[in-house]
C-alpha positions as YAML, in Angstrom:
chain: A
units: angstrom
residues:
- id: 1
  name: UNK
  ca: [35.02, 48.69, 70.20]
- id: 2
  name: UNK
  ca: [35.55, 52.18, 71.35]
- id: 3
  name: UNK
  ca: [32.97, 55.12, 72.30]
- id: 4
  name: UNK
  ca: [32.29, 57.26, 69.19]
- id: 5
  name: UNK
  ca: [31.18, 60.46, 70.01]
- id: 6
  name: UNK
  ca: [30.12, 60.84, 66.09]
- id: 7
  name: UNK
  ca: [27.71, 57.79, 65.87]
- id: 8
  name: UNK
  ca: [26.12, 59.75, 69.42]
- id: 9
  name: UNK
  ca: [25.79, 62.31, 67.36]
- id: 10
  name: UNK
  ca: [24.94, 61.08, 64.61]
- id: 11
  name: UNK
  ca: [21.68, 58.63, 66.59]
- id: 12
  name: UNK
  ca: [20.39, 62.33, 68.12]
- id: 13
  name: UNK
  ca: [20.79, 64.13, 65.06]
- id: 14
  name: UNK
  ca: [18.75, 61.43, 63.04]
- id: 15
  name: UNK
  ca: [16.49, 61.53, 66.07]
- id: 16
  name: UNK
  ca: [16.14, 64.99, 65.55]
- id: 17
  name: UNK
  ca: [15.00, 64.91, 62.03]
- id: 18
  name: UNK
  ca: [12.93, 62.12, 62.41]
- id: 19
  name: UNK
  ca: [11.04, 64.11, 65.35]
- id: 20
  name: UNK
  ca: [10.56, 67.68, 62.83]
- id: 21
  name: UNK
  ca: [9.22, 65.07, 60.02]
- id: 22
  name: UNK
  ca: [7.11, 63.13, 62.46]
- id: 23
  name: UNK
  ca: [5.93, 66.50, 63.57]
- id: 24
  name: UNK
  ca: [5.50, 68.05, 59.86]
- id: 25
  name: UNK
  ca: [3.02, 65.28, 59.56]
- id: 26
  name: UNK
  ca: [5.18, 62.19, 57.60]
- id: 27
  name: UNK
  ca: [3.34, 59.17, 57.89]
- id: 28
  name: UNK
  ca: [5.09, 56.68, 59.75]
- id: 29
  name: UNK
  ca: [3.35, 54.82, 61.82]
- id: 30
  name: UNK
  ca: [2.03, 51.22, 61.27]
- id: 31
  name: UNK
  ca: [-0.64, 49.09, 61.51]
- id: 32
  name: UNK
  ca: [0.65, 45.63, 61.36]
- id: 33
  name: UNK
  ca: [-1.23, 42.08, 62.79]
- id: 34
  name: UNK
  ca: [1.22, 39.47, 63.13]
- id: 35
  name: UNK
  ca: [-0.32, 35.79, 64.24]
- id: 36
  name: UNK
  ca: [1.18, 32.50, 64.88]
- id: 37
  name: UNK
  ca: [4.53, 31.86, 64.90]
- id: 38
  name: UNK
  ca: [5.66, 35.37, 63.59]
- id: 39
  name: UNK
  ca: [3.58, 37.00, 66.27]
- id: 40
  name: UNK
  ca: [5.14, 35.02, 69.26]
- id: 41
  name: UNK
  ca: [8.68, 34.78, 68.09]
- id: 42
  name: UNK
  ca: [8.64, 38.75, 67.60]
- id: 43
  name: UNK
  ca: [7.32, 39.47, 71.29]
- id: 44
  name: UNK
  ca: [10.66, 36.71, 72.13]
- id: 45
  name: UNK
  ca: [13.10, 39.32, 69.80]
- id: 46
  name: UNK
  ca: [11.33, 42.13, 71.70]
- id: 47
  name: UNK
  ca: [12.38, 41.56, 75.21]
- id: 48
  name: UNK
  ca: [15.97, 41.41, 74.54]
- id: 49
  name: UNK
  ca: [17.33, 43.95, 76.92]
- id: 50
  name: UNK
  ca: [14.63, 43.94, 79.17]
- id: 51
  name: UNK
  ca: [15.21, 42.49, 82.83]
- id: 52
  name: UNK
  ca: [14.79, 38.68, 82.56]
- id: 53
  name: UNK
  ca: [16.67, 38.66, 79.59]
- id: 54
  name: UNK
  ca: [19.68, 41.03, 81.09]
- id: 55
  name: UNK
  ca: [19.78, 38.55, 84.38]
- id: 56
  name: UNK
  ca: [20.22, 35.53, 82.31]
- id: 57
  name: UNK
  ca: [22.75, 37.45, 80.42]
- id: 58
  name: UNK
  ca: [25.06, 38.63, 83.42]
- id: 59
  name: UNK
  ca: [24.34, 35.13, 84.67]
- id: 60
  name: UNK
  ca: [25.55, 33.43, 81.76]
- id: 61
  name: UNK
  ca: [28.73, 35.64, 82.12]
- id: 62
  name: UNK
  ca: [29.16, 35.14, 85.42]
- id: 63
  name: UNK
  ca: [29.47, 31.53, 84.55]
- id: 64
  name: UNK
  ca: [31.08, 31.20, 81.34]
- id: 65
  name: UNK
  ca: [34.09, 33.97, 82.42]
- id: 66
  name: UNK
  ca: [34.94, 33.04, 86.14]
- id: 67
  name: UNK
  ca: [38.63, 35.27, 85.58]
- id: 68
  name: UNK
  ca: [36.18, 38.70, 85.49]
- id: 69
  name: UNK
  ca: [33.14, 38.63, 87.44]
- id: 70
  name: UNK
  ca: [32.45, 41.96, 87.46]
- id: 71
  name: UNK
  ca: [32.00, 41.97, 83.52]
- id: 72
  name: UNK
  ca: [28.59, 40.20, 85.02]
- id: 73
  name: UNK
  ca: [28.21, 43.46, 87.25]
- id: 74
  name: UNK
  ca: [28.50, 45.57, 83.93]
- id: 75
  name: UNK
  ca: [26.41, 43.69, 82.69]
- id: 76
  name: UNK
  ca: [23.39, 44.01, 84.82]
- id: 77
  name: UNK
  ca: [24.42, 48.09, 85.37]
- id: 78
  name: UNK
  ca: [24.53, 48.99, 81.89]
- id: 79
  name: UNK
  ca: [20.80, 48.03, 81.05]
- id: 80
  name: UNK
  ca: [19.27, 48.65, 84.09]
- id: 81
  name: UNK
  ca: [20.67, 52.12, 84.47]
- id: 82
  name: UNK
  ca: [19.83, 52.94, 80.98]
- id: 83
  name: UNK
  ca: [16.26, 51.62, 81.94]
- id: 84
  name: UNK
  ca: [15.84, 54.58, 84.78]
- id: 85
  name: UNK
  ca: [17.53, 57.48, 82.78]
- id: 86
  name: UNK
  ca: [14.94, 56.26, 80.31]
- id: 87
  name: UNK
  ca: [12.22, 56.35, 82.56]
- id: 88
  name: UNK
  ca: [13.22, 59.78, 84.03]
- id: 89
  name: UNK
  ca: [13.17, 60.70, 80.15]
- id: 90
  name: UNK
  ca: [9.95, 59.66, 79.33]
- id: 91
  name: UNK
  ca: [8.22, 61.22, 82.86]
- id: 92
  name: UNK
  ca: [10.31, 65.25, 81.84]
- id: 93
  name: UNK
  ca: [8.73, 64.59, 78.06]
- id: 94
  name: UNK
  ca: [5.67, 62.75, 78.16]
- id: 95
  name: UNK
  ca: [5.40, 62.00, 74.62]
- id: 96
  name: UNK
  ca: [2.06, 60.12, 73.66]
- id: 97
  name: UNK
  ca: [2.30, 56.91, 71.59]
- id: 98
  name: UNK
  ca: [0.94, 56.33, 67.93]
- id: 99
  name: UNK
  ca: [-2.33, 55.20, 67.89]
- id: 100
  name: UNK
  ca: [-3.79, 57.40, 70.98]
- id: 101
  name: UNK
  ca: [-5.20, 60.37, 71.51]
- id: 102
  name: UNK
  ca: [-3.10, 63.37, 70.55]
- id: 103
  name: UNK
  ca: [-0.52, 61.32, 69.11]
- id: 104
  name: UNK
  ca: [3.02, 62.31, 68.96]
- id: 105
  name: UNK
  ca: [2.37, 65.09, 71.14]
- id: 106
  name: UNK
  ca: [5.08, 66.38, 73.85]
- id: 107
  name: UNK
  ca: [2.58, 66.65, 77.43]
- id: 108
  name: UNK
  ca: [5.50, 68.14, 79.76]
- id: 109
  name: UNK
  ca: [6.86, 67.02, 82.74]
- id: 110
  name: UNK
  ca: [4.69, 64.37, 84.75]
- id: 111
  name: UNK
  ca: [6.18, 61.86, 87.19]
- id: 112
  name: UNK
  ca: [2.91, 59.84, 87.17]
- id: 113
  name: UNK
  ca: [3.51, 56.80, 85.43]
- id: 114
  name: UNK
  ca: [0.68, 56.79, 82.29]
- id: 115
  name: UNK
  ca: [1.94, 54.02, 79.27]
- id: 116
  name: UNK
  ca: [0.18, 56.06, 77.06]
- id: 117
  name: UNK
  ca: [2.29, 59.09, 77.06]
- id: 118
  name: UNK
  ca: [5.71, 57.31, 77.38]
- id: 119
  name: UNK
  ca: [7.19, 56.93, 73.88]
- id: 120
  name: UNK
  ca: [9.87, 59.03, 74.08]
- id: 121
  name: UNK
  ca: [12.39, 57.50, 73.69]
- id: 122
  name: UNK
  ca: [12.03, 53.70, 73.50]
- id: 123
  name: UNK
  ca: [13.42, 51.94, 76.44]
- id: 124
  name: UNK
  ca: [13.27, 48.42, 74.88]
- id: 125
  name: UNK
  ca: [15.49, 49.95, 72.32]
- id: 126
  name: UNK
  ca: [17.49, 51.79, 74.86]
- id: 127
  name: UNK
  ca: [18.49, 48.71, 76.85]
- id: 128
  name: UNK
  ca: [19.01, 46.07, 74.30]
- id: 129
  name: UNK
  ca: [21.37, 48.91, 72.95]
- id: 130
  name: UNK
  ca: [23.17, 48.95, 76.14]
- id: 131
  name: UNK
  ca: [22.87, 45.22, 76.54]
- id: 132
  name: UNK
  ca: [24.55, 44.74, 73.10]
- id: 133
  name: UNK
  ca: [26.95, 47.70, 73.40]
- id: 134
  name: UNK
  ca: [28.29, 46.13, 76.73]
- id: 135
  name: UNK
  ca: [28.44, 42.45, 75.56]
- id: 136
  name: UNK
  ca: [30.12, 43.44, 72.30]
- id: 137
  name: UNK
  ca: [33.03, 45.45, 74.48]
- id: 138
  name: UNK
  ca: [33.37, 42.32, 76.66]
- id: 139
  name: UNK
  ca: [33.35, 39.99, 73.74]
- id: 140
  name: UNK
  ca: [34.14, 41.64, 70.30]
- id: 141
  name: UNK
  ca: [33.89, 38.47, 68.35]
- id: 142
  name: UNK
  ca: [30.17, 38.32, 68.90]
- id: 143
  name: UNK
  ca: [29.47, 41.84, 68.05]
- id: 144
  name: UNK
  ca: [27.74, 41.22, 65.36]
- id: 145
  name: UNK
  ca: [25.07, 38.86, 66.68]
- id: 146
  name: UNK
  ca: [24.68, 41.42, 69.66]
- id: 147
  name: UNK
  ca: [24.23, 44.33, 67.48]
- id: 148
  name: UNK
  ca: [21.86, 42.35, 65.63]
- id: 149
  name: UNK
  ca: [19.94, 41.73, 68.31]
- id: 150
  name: UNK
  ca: [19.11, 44.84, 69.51]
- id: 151
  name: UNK
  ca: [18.59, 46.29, 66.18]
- id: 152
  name: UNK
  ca: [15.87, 44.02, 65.27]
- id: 153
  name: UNK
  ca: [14.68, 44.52, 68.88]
- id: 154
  name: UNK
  ca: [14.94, 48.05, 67.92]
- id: 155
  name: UNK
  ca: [13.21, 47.60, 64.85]
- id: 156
  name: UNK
  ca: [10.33, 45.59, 66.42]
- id: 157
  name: UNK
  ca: [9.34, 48.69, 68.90]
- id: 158
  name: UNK
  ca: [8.21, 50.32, 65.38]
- id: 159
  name: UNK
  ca: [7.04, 48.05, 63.70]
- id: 160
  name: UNK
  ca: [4.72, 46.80, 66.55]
- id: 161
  name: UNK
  ca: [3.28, 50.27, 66.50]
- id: 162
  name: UNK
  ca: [4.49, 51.13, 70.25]
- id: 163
  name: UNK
  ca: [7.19, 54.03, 69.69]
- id: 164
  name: UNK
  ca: [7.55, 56.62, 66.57]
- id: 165
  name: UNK
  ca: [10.77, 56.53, 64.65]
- id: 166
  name: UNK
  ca: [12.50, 59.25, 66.65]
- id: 167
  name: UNK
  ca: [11.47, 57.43, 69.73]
- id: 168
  name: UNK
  ca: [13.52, 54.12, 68.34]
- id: 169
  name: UNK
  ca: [16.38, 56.38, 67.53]
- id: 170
  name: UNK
  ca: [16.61, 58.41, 70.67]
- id: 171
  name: UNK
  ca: [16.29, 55.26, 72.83]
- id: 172
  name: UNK
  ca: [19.68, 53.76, 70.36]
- id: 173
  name: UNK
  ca: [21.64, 56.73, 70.90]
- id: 174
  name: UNK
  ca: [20.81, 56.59, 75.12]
- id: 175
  name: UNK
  ca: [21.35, 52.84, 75.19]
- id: 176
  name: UNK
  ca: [24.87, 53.53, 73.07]
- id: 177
  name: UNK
  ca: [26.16, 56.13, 75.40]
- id: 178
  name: UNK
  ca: [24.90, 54.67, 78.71]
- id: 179
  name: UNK
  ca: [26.73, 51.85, 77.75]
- id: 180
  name: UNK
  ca: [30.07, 53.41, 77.43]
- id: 181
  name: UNK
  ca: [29.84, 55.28, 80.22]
- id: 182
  name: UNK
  ca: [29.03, 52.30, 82.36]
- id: 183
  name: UNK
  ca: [32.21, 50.93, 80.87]
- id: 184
  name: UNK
  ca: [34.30, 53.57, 81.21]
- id: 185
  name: UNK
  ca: [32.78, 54.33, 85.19]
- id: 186
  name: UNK
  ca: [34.09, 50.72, 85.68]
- id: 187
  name: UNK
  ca: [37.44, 50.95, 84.26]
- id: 188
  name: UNK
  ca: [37.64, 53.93, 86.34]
- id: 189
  name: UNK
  ca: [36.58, 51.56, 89.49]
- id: 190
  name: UNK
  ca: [39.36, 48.87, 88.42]
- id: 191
  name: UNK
  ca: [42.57, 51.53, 87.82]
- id: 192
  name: UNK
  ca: [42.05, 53.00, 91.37]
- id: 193
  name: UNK
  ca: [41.68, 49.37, 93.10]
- id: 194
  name: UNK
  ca: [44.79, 48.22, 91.23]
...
């Protein structure tokens, strides 16, 4: 599963639109109370990407595929790097989340950390992306169940009401190219030590 430079484009072009709609005033936020089971198992699907779950994936590699242990080393840089070109992200945009006061709104740079105006773009959705991206070069026959994954973990960061569309999207298309480049940075690493 190769880099596609037109599924990057396409993510940020979808982004794109969604932003000028969100910003044209489409509804598309939600208000949604899940309890019980639903509400537990859907903070689970959440996560995926996010640190514990990305140690106990390299982990897992580094145990199940003893002939390549530094697929576990991809597997902890891909996520984690995504996770602080995210962060840098959100601090140069500052875009607030639904639900708060001025909404959707772009602030400007601010490297103060403030939850409130760090939406854009999703980092849960940025690192399960990578998470997924990297696993399913490693192992192509799981692709599927990696890609679904982080597109329900995607999915979730909207539907729980924490990122606008846009956000979701911009955080798939960082999470997709992070991922390749972490990939291609350590095929680059493995032809010169050869």
């Amino acid at each position: 599963m190769g880099f596609s430079p037109a599924v990057l484009i396409s993510l940020l072009a979808a982004c794109g639109v969604m932003m000028l709609l969100e910003w044209r005033g489409l509804p598309t936020t939600l208000s949604l109370d899940f309890k019980g089971d639903i509400k537990r198992e859907s903070r689970w699907l959440a996560q995926y990407g996010q640190a514990v779950c990305t140690l106990a994936a390299a982990l897992l590699v580094w145990q199940l595929d003893r002939a390549h242990p530094q697929y576990a080393a991809l597997v902890l840089l891909a996520p984690f790097g995504t996770s602080v070109a995210s962060m840098l992200i959100k601090r140069l945009f500052s875009r607030v989340r639904p639900g708060r006061e001025n909404a959707g709104r772009f602030l400007g740079p601010s490297w103060k950390h403030a939850n409130y105006k760090e939406s854009f773009p999703s980092s849960h959705s940025a690192c399960a992306v990578a998470l997924s991206v990297t696993l399913a070069i490693l192992y192509p026959q799981a692709a599927v169940t990696f890609w679904g994954l982080a597109l329900v973990c995607a999915g979730l960061r909207y539907v729980l009401d924490a990122h606008w569309p846009s956000d979701v999207l911009g955080g798939i298309a960082l999470g997709y190219g992070m991922a390749h480049l972490a990939w291609w940075g350590m095929q680059q690493v493995m032809a010169t030590a050869a």
